mmCIF file of C-alpha atoms in Angstrom:
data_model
loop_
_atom_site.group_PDB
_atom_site.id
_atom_site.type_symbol
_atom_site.label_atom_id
_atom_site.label_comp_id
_atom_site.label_asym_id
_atom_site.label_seq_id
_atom_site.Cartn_x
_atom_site.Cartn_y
_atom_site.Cartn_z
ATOM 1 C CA UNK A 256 -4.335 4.489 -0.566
ATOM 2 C CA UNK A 257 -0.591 4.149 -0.889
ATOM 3 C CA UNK A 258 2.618 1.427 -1.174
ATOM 4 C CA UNK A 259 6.202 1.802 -0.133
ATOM 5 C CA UNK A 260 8.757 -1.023 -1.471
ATOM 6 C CA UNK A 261 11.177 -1.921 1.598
ATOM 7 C CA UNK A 262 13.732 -4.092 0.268
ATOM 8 C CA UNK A 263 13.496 -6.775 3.290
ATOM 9 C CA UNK A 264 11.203 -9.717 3.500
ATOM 10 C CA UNK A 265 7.875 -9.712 3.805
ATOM 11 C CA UNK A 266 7.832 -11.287 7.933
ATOM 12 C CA UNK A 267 10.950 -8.668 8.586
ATOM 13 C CA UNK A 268 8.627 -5.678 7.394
ATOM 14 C CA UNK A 269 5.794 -7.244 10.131
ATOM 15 C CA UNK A 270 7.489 -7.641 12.656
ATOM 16 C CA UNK A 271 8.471 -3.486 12.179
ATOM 17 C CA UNK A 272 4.698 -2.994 11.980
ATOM 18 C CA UNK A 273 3.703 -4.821 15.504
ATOM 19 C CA UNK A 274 2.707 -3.485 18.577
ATOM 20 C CA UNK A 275 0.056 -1.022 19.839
ATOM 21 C CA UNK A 276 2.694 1.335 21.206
ATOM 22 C CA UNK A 277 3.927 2.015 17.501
ATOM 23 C CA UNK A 278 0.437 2.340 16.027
ATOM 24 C CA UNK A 279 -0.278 5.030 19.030
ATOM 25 C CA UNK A 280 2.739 6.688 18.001
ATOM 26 C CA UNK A 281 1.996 6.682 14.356
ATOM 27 C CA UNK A 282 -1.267 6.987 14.197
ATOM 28 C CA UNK A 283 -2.343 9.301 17.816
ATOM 29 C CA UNK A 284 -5.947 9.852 17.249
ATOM 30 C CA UNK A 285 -7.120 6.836 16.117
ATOM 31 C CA UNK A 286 -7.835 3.653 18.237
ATOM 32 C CA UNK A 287 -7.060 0.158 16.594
ATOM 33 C CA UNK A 288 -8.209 -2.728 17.338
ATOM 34 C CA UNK A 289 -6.887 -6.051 15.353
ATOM 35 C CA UNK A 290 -9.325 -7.826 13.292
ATOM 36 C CA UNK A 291 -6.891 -10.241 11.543
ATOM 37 C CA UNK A 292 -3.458 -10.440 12.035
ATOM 38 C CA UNK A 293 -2.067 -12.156 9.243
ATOM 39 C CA UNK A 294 1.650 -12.373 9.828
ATOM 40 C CA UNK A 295 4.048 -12.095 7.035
ATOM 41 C CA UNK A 296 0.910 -10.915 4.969
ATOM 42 C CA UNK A 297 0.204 -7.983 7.242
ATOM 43 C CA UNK A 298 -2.548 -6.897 9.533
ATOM 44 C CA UNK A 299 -5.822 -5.519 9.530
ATOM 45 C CA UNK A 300 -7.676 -3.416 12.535
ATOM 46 C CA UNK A 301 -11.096 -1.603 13.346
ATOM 47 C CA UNK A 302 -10.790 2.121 13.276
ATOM 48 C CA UNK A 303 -12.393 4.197 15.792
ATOM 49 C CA UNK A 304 -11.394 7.480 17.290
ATOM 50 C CA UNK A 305 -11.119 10.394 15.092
ATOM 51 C CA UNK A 306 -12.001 7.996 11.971
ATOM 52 C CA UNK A 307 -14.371 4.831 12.430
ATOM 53 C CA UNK A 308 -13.888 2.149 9.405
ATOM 54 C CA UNK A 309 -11.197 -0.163 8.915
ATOM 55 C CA UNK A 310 -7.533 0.209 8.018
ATOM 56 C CA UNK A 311 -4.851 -2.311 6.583
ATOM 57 C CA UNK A 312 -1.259 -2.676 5.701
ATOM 58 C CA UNK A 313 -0.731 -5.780 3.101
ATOM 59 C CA UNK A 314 2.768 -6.838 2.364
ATOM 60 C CA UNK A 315 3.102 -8.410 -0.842
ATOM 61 C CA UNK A 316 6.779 -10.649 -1.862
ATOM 62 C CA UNK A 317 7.515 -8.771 -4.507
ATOM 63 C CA UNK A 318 11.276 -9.011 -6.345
ATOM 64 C CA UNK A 319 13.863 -9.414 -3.203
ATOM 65 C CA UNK A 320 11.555 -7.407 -0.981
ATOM 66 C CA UNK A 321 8.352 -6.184 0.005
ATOM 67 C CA UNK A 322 5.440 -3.678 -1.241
ATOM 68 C CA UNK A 323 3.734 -2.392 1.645
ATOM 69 C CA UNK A 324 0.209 -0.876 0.981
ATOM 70 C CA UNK A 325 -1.518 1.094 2.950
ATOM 71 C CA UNK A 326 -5.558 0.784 2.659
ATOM 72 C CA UNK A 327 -7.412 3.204 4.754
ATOM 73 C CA UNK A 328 -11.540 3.114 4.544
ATOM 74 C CA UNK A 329 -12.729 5.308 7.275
ATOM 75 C CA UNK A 330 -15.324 8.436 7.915
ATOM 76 C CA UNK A 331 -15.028 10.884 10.519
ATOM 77 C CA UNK A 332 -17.626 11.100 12.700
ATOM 78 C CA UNK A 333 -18.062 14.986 12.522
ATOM 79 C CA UNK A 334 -16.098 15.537 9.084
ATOM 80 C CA UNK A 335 -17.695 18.364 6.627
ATOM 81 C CA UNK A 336 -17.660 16.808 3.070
ATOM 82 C CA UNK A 337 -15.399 19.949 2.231
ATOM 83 C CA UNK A 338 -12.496 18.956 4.961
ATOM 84 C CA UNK A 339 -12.247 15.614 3.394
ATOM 85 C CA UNK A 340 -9.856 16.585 0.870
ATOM 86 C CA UNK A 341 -7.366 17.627 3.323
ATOM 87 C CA UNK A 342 -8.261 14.730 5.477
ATOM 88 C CA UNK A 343 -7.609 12.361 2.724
ATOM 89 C CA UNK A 344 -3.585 14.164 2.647
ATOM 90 C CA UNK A 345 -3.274 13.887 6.050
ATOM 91 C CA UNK A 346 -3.868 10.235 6.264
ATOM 92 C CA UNK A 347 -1.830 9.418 3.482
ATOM 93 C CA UNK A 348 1.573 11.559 4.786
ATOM 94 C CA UNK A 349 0.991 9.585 8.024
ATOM 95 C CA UNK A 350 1.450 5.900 5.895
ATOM 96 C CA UNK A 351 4.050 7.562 4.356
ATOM 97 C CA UNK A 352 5.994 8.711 7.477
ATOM 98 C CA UNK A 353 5.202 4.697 8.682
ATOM 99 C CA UNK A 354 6.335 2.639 6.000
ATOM 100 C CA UNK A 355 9.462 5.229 5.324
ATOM 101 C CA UNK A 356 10.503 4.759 9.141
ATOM 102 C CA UNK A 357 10.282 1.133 8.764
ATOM 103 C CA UNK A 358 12.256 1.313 5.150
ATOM 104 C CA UNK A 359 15.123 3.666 7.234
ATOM 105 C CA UNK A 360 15.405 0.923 9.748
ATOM 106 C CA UNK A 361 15.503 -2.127 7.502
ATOM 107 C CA UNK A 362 17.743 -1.017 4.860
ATOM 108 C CA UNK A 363 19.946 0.715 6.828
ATOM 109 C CA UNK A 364 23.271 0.310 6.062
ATOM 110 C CA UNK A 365 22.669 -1.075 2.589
ATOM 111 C CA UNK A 366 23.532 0.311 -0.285
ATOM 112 C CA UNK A 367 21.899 0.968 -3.106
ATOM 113 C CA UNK A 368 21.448 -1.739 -5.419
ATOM 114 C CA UNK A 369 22.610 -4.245 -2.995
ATOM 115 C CA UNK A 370 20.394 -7.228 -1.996
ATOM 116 C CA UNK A 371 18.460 -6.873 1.092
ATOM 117 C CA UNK A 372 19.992 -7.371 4.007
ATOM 118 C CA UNK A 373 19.370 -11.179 5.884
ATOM 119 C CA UNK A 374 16.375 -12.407 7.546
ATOM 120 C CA UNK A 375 18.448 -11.468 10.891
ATOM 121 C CA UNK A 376 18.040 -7.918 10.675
ATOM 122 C CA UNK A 377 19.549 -4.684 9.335
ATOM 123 C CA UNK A 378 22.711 -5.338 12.057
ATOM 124 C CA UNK A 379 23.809 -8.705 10.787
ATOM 125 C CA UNK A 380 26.981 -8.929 7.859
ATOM 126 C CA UNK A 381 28.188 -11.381 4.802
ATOM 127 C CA UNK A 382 30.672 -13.615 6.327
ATOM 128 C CA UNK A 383 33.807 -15.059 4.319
ATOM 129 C CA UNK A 384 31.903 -17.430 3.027
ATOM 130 C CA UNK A 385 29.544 -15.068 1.720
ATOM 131 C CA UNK A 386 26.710 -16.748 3.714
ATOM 132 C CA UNK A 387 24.960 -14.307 6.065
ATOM 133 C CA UNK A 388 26.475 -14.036 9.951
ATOM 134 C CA UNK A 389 22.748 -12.802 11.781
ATOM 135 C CA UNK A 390 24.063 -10.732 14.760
ATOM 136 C CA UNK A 391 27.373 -9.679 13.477
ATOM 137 C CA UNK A 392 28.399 -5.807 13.650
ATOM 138 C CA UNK A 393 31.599 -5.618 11.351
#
């Protein structure tokens, strides 16, 4: 349905994704329900609520970061084949908003064209040595 780069690695952009409180935030009127939790290769939940199928977000290593797609197979219970349209727009501004909020807090700070930032978060900073110093806030 759609993919997002996030230049970060693959376990960084998971670890944005976890947690029920986050998927009730993103994603209000549906429940989810993990069916395989996959790590670094993403997750994968039962839909119910407003929708009832199954939804996934798959991070694929691609380059120095991440493609996250966003796979949503789902009916609504009550939906009129002519609402679906607009349903189907809906759903995929909402995996936009999600894997642009998790871009926005793993590349912040980095400029453009830079590498990704290091496997300690978007906080940490290239030390004199140019190896990576997880935690620091120069």
């Amino acid at each position: 349905m759609d993919q997002t780069f996030v230049a970060a690695a693959p376990g960084q952009v998971a670890t944005e994704l976890a947690g029920p409180r986050r998927w009730r935030r993103w994603w209000p009127d549906l429940q989810l329900t993990v069916v395989h939790d996959r790590g670094a290769a993403g997750i994968r939940w039962q839909v119910g609520g407003a929708l009832v199928g199954t939804m996934e977000m798959w991070l694929e290593p691609v380059l120095d970061g991440t493609v996250v797609h966003h796979f949503l197979h789902a009916e609504g219970p009550s939906l009129a084949p002519r609402h679906i349209p607009a349903q189907v727009h809906i759903r995929r501004l909402q995996a936009k908003r999600v894997a642009f909020e998790v871009k926005r807090t793993l590349e912040a700070g980095r400029q453009v064209g830079e590498p990704p930032g290091p496997p300690g978060g978007p906080h940490a900073s290239v030390g004199p040595s140019g190896g990576w110093l997880a935690g620091s806030h120069e």
